Coordinates of C-alpha atoms and ligand atoms in Angstrom, one line a residue:
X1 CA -107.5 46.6 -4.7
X2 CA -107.5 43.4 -3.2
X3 CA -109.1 40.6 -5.5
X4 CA -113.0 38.8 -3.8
X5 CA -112.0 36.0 -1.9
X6 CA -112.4 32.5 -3.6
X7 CA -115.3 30.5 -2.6
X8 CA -118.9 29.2 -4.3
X9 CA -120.6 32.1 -4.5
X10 CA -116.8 33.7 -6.8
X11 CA -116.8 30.5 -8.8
X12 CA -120.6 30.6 -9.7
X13 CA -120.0 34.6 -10.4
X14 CA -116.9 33.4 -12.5
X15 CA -118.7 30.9 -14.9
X16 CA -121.1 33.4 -15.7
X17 CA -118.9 36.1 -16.5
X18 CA -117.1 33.8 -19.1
X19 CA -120.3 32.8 -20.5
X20 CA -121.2 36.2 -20.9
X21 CA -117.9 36.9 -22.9
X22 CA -115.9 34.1 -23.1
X23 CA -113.2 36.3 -25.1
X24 CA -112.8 38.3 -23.0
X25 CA -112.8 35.6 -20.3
X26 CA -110.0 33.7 -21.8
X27 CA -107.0 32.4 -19.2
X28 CA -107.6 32.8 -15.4
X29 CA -107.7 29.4 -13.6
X30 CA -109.1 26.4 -14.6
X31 CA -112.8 25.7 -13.2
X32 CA -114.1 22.6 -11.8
X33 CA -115.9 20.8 -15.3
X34 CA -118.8 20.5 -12.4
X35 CA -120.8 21.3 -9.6
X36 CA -119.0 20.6 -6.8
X37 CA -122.4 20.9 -4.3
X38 CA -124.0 18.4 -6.5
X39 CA -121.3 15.9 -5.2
X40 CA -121.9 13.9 -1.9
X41 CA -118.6 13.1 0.7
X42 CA -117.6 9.4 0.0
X43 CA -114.3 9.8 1.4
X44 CA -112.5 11.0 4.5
X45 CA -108.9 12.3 4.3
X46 CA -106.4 12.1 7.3
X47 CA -103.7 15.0 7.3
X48 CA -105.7 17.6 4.8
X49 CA -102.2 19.5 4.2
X50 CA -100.5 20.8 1.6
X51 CA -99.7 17.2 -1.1
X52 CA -103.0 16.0 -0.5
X53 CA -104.3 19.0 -1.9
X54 CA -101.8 18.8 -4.8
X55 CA -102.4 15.1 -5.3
X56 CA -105.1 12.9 -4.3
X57 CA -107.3 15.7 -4.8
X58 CA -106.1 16.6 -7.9
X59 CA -106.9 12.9 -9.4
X60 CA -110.4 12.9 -7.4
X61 CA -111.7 16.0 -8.9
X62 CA -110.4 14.7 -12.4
X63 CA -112.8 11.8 -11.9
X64 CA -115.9 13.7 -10.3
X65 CA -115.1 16.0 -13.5
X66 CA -115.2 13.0 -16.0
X67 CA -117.3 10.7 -14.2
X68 CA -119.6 12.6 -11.6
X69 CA -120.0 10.7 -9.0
X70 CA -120.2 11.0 -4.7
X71 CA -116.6 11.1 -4.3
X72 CA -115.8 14.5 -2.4
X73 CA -113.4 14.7 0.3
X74 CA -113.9 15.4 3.6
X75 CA -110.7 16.3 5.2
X76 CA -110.0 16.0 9.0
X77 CA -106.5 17.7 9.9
X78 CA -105.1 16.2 13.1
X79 CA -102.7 18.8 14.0
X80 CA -103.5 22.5 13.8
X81 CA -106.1 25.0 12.6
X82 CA -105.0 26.2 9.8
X83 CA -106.3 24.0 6.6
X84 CA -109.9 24.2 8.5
X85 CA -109.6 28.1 8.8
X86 CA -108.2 28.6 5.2
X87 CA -110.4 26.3 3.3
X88 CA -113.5 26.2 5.1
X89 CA -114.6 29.9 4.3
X90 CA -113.8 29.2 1.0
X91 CA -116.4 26.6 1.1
X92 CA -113.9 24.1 0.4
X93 CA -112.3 25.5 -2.9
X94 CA -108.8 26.3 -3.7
X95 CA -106.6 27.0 -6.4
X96 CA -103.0 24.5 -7.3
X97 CA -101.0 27.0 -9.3
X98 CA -98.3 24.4 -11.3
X99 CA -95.0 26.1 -11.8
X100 CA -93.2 24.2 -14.3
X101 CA -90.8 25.4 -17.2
X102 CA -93.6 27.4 -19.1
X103 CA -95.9 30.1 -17.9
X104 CA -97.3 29.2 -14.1
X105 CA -100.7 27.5 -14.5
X106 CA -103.5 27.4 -12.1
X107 CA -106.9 25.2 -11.5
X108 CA -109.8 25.7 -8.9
X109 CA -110.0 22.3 -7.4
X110 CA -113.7 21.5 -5.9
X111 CA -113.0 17.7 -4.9
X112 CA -113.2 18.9 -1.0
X113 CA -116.2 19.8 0.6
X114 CA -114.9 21.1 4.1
X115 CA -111.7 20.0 6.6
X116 CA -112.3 19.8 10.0
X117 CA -109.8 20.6 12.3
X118 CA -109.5 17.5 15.2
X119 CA -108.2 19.5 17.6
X120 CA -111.1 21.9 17.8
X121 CA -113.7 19.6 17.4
X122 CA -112.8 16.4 18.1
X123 CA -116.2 14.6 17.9
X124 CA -116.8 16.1 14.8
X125 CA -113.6 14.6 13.3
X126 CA -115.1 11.2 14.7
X127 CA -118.5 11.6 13.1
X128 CA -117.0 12.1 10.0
X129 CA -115.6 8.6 9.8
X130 CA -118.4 7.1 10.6
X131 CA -121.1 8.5 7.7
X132 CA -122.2 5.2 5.5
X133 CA -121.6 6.8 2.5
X134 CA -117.8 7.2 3.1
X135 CA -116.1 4.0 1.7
X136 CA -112.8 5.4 1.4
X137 CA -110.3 6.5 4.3
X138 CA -107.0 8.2 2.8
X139 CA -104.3 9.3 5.1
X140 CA -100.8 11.6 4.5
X141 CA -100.5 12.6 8.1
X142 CA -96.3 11.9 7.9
X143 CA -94.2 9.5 8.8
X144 CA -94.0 10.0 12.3
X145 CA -98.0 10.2 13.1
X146 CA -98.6 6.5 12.7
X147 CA -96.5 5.1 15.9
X148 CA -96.2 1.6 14.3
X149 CA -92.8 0.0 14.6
X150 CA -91.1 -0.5 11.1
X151 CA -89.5 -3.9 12.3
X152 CA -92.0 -5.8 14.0
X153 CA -95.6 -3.7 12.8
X154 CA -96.4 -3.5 16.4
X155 CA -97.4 -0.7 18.6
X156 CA -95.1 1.9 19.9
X157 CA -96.7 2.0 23.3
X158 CA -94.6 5.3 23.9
X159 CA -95.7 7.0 21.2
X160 CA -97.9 10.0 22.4
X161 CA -100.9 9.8 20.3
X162 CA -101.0 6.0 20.8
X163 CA -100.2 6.2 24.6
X164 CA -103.4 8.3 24.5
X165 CA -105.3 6.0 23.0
X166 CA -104.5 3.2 24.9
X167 CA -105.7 5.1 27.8
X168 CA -109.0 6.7 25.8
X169 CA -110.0 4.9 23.5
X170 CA -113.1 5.8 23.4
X171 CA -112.5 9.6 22.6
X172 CA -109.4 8.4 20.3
X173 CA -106.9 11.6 18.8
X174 CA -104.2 9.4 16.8
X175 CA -104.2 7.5 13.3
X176 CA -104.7 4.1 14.8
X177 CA -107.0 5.2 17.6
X178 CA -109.6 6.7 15.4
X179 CA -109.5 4.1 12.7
X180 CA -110.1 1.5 15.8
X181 CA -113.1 3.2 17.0
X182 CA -114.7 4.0 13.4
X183 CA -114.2 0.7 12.4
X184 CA -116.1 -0.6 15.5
X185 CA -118.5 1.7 15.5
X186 CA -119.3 1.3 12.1
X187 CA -119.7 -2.4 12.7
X188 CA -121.5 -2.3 15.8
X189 CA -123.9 0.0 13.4
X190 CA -124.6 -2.3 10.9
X191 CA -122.5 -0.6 8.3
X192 CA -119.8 -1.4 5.8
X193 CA -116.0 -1.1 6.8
X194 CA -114.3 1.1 4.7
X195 CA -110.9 1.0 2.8
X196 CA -108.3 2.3 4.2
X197 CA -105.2 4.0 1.7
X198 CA -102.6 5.0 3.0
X199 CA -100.2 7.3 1.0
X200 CA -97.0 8.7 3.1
X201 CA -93.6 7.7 2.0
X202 CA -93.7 4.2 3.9
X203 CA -92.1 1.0 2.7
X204 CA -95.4 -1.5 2.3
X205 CA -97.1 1.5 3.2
X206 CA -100.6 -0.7 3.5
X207 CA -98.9 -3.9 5.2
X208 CA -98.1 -1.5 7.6
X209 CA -101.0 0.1 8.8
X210 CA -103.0 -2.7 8.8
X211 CA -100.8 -4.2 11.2
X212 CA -100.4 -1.4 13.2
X213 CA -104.4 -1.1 13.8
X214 CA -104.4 -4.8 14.0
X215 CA -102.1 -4.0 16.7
X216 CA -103.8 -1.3 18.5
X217 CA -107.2 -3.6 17.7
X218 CA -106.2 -6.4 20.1
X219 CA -105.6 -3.5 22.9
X220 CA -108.1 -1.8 23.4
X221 CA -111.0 -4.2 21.2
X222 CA -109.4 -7.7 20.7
X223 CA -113.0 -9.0 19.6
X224 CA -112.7 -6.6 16.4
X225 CA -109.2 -8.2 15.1
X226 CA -110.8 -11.3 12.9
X227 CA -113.0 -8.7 11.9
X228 CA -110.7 -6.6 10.8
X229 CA -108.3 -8.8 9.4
X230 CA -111.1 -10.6 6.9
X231 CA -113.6 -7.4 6.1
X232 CA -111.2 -4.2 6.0
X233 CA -108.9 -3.6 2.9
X234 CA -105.5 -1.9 3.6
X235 CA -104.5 -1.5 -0.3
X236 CA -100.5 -0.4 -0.3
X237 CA -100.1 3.0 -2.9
X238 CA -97.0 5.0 -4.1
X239 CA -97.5 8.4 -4.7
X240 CA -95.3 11.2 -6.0
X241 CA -95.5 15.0 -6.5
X242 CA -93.4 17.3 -5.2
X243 CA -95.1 20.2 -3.2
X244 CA -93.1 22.5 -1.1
X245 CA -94.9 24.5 1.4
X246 CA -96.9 27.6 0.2
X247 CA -95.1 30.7 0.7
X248 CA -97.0 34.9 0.0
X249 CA -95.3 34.2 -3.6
X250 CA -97.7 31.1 -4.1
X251 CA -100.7 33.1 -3.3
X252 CA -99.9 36.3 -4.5
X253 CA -99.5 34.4 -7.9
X254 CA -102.6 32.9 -7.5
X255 CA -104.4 36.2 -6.9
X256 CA -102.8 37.5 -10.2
X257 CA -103.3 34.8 -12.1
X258 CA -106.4 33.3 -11.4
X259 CA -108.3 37.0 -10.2
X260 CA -109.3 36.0 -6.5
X261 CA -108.1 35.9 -3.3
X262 CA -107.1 32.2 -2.1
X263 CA -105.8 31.4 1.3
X264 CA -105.7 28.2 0.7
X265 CA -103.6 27.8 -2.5
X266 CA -100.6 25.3 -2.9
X267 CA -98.6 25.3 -5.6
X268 CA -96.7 21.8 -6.9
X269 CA -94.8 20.6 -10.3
X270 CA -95.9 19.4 -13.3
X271 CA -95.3 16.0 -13.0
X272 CA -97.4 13.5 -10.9
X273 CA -97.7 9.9 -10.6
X274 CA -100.4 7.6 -8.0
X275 CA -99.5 3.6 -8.0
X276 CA -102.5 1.9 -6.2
X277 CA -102.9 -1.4 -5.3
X278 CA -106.6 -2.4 -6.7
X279 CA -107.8 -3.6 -3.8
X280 CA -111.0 -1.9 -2.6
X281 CA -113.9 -4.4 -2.1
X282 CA -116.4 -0.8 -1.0
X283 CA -115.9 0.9 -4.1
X284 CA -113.6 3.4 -5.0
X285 CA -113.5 6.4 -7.9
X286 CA -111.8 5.4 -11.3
X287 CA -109.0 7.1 -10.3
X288 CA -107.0 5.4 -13.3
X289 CA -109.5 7.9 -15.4
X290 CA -107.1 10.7 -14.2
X291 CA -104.3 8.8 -14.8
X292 CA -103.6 6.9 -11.8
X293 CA -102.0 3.7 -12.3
X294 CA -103.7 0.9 -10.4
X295 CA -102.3 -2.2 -10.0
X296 CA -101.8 -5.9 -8.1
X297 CA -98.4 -4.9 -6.7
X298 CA -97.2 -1.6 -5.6
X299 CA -94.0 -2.4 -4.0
X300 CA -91.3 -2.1 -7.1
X301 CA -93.1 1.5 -7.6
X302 CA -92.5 2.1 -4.1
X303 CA -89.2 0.8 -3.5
X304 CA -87.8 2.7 -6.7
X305 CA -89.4 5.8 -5.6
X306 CA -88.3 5.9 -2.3
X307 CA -84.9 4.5 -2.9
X308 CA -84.7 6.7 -6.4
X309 CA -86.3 10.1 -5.5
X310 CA -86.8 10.4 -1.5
X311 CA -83.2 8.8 -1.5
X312 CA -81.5 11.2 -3.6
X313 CA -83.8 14.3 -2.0
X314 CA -82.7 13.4 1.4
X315 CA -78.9 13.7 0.2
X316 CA -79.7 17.2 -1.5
X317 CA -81.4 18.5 1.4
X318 CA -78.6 17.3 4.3
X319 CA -75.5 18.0 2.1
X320 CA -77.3 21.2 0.9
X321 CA -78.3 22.6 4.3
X322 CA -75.1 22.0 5.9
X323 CA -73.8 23.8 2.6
X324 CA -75.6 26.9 2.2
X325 CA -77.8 26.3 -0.5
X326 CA -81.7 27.1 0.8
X327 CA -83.2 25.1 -2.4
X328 CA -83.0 21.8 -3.9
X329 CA -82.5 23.6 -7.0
X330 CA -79.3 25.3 -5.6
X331 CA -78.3 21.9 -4.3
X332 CA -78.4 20.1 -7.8
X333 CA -76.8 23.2 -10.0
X334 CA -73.7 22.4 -8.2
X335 CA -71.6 20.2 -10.1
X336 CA -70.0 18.0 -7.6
X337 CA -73.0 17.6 -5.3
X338 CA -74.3 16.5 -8.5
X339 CA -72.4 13.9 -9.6
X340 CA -72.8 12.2 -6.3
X341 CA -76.5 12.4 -6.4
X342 CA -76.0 10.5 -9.9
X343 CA -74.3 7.7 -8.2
X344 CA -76.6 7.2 -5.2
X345 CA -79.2 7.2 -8.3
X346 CA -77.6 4.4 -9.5
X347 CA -76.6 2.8 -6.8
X348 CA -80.5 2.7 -5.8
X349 CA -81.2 1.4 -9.0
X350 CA -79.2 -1.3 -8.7
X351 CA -80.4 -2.0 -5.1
X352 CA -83.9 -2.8 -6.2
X353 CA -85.4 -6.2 -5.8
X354 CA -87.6 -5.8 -9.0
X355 CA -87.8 -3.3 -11.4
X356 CA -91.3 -2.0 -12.2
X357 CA -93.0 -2.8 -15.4
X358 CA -92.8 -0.4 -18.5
X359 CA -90.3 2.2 -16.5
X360 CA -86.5 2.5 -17.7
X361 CA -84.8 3.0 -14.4
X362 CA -82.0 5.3 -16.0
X363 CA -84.8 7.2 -18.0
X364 CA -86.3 8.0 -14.5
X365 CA -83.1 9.1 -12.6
X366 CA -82.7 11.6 -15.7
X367 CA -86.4 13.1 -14.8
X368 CA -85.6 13.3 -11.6
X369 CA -82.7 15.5 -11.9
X370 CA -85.1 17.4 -14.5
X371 CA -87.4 17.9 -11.8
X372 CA -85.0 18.5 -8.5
X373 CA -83.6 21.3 -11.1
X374 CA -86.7 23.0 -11.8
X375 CA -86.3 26.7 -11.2
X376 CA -89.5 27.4 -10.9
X377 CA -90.1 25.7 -7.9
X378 CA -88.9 26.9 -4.4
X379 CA -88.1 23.3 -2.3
X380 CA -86.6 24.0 0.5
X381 CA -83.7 21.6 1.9
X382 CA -84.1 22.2 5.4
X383 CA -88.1 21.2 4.5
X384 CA -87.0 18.2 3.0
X385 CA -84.4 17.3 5.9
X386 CA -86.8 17.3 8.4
X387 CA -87.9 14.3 10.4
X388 CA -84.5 12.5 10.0
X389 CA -84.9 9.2 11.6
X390 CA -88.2 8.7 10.1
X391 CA -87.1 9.0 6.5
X392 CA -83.5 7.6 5.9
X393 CA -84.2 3.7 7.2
X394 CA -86.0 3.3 3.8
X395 CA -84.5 5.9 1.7
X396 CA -80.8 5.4 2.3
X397 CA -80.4 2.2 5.0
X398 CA -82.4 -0.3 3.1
X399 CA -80.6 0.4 -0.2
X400 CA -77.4 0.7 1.6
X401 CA -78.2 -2.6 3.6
X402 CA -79.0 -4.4 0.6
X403 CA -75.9 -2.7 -1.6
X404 CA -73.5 -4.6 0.8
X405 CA -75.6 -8.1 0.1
X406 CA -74.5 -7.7 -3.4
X407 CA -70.9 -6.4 -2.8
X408 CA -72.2 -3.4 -4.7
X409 CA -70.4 0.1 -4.1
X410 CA -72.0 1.6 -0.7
X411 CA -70.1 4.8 -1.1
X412 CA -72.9 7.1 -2.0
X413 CA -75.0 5.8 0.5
X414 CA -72.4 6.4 3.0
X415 CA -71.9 9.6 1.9
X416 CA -75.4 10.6 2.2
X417 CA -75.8 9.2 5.8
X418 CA -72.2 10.9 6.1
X419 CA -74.0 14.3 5.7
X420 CA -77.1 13.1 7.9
X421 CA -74.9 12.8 10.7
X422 CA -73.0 16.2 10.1
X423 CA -76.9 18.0 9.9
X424 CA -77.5 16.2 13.1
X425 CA -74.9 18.5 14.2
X426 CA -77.6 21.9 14.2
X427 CA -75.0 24.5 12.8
X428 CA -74.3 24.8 8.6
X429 CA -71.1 25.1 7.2
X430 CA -71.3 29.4 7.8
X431 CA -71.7 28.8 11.5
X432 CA -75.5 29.2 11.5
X433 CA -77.6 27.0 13.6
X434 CA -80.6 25.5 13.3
X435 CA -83.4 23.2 14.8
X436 CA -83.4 19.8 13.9
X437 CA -86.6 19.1 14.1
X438 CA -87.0 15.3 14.4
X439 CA -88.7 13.0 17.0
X440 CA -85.6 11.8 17.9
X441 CA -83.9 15.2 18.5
X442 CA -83.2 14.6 22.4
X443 CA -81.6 11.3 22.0
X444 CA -79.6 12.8 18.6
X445 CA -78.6 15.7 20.7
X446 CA -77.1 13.6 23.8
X447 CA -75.0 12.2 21.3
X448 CA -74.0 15.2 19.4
X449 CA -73.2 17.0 22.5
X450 CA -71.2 13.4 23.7
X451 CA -69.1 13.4 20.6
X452 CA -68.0 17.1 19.9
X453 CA -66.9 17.2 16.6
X454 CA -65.2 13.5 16.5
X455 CA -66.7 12.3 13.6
X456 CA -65.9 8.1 14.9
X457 CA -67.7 9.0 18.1
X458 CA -70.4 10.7 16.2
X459 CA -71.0 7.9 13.5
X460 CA -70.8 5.0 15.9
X461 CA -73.7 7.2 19.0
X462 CA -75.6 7.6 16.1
X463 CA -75.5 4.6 14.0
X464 CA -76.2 3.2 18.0
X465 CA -79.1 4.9 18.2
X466 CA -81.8 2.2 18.8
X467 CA -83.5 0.3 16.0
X468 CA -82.4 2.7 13.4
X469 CA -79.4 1.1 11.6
X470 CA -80.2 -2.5 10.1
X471 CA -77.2 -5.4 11.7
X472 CA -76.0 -5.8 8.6
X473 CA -74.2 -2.1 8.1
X474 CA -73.6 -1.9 11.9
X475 CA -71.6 -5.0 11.6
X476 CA -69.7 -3.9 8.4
X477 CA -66.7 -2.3 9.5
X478 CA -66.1 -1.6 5.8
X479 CA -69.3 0.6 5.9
X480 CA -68.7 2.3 9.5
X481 CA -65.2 3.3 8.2
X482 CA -67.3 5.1 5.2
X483 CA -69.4 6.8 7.1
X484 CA -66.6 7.8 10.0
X485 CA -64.1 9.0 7.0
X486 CA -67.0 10.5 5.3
X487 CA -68.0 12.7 8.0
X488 CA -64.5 13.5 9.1
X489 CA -64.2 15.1 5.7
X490 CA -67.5 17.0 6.1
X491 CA -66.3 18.4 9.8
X492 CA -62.7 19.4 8.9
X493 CA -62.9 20.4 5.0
X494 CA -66.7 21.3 4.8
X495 CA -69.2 19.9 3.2
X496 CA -68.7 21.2 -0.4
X497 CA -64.9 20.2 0.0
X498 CA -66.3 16.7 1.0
X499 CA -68.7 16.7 -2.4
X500 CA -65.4 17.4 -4.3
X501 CA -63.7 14.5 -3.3
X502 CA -66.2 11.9 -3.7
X503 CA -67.0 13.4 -7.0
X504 CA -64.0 12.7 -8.2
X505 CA -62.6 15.0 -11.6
X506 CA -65.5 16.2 -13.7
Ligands
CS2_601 C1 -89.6 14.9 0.3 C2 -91.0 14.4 -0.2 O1 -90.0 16.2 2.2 C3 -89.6 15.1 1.8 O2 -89.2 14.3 2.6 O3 -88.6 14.0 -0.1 O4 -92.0 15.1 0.4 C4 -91.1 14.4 -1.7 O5 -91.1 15.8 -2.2 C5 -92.3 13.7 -2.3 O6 -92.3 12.4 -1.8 C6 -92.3 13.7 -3.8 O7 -93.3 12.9 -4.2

């Protein structure tokens, strides 16, 4: 018999059943401690996938739990369908089942009050931003969503959704677009500007975007820019929970475990962490009540957790697609893949600028290989490797880059960059190929297709590729011999014969 489907009318059902016997009634999910309807929107979400839901959500229905409060979420999801269809007939609900070493757990989360999908209703999407009461604007929408150069924070005039606001922007469909408009709108209204958080993986993560919709500001509504600049908060935040994507054996858990049918469900690790820069002069929701950690300067956070964890995932998930192993568990369990994680852990380490306060770097790298070896969790490596070019400047280059300041040991980094270039390649170690899926797949693939399987034509196309590699490791012939030997190892040997070597003898 299939389970009722989660959604107000289930949860209000559900709290009086336990009432009624609460021995009976004992496990099943955790409920919302209260009334989600009683909650009013005071924030908007950008990219309403699968970590937002495992994460900021999380900490916002903590608060609304502890401290009440009109803090729900609504979520606009730029890309597809599917978050509005699966959520929205649940009237927002849904269930984070948290597979850890002991028995699965799972919560009803009511912090969300609807997503609306962009692409079907565009002007809805708009509206949203601009209701008074929202003083918050959160965004995960990915890496490559924003189309703000890393280098210079200017506008990538090339980048589709920004090329389409440039020409519209009155009926905006990107990141910086629609934070333009609102933020105009809502001053030519009258009303407050709100904050704007971003949390995806991004070096200075709030420098960033504020200069990027400075950017797109002077294009398309140069009298907003002092505006901007003086009234609108663009706080920087680090954020870290691992959530792969929800597979039948997330929601099928969820059904058994928490008695209802969830289409919506995510499931995510134990562990969680939110560094937030305390900047928000509209008001915000104690988020430190649920354990965030707010603070005046982000950056160390960031930098070790990009350097520390995204680093070392993006090495699990190239070497261990190319490999053959389908999860980052698989990845870690083997012992010479291992030991060269350990050393780009370190080497990151050492490559910070400043160490964050009241964290032991080496305590930290051991967690992290706690979590990557979790087996109940199902990350996948070709998830992880996804989106190439957008991730490895500040997970491997900028450590790398900064490694060679030093006259610290770049191997590791080379290695990992090594096995980069070999993914770019499309086929695993067995012969089987594969998509690469990156932005910069048709400029990757000239070069692939240019160098055959020469790994010193491959490493110097692709460490040519524009704007990607910092001067300092294109000009270090020390480190292009790394990577070139690296990767000639990886293309005649394989890549777990390549692991071997660099790991040296156990
Ligand atoms: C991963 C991250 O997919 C990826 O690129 O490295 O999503 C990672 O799982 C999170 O940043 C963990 O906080």
């Amino acid at each position: 018999m299939t389970p009722p489907r989660l959604d107000a009318a289930w949860l209000a059902a559900e709290r009086q059943r336990r009432r009624a016997d609460p021995v009976a009634a004992r496990g099943g999910a955790a409920l919302p401690g209260y009334r989600p309807q009683a909650h009013g929107v005071g924030i908007v979400h950008l990219g309403a996938g699968a970590f937002h839901k495992a994460h900021q959500a999380v900490y916002t229905d903590d608060v609304l739990a502890r401290d009440g409060g009109d803090w729900r979420i609504r979520g606009i999801s730029l890309r597809g369908e599917a978050a509005a269809q699966a959520l929205n007939p649940q009237d927002g609900l849904y269930t984070v089942l948290v597979r850890g070493e002991r028995e699965p757990s799972v919560r009803v989360v009511g912090s969300i009050a609807e997503v609306i999908a962009a692409v079907r209703d565009p002007q809805a999407a708009r509206q949203a931003l601009l209701d008074p009461a929202v003083k918050v604007v959160t965004l995960t929408v990915t890496e490559k969503a924003y189309g703000i150069d890393r280098a210079s924070g200017r506008l990538m005039r090339e980048h589709p959704a920004v090329a389409r606001d440039l020409r519209a922007p009155d009926e905006p469909v990107g990141v910086l677009g629609m934070l333009v408009w609102a933020l105009g709108r809502r001053r030519a209204l009258g009303a407050a500007p709100f904050t704007v958080l971003c949390c995806d993986n991004l070096p200075d993560n709030g420098h960033l975007l504020r200069a990027g919709v400075l950017d797109m500001a002077a294009a398309v509504a140069p009298e907003l820019v002092p505006w901007i600049a003086e009234q609108v908060a663009f706080p920087c935040s680090m954020v870290d929970r691992i959530t792969p994507a929800s597979t039948d054996a997330t929601l099928d858990d969820v059904a058994r475990l928490a008695g209802c049918e969830d289409r919506a469900a995510v499931e995510t690790e134990p562990f969680s962490m939110w560094v937030i820069e305390d900047r928000f002069p509209e008001g915000r929701p104690a988020w430190e009540h649920a354990g965030a950690l707010m603070v005046d300067d982000v950056a160390p956070f960031e930098r070790m957790k990009l350097r520390m964890l995204n680093g070392a995932h993006s090495l699990l998930a190239y070497a261990g697609h190319v490999a053959g192993w389908t999860y980052v568990r698989e990845a870690i369990a083997d012992p010479d893949l291992s030991r060269v994680l350990r050393r780009l852990m370190d080497g990151a380490a050492a490559s910070l600028e400043r160490e964050p306060a009241g964290l032991a770097l080496r305590d930290y790298a051991d967690a992290l290989c706690r979590r990557f070896a979790n087996p109940a969790m199902a990350h996948e490596t070709y998830q992880i490797a996804m989106d190439g070019t957008e991730k490895i400047p500040q997970r491997l280059l900028a450590p790398a880059d900064r490694t060679l300041l030093l006259q610290g040991d770049v191997r590791p980094f080379a290695f990992a960059i090594a096995a980069w270039m070999r993914y770019c390649l499309g086929v695993t170690d067995a012969g089987a190929s594969y998509a690469l899926r990156d932005p910069r797949e048709s400029e990757i693939l000239a070069v692939v297709q240019a160098g055959g399987r020469d790994a010193a034509a491959l490493s110097q196309g692709l460490m040519g590729l524009e704007g990607l590699f910092p001067v300092g490791l294109r000009e270090s012939a020390v480190w292009r011999g790394l990577v070139a030997a690296y990767l000639g190892r990886m293309l005649d040997r394989g890549m777990r014969a390549a692991c071997r070597e660099l790991a040296g003898p156990a």
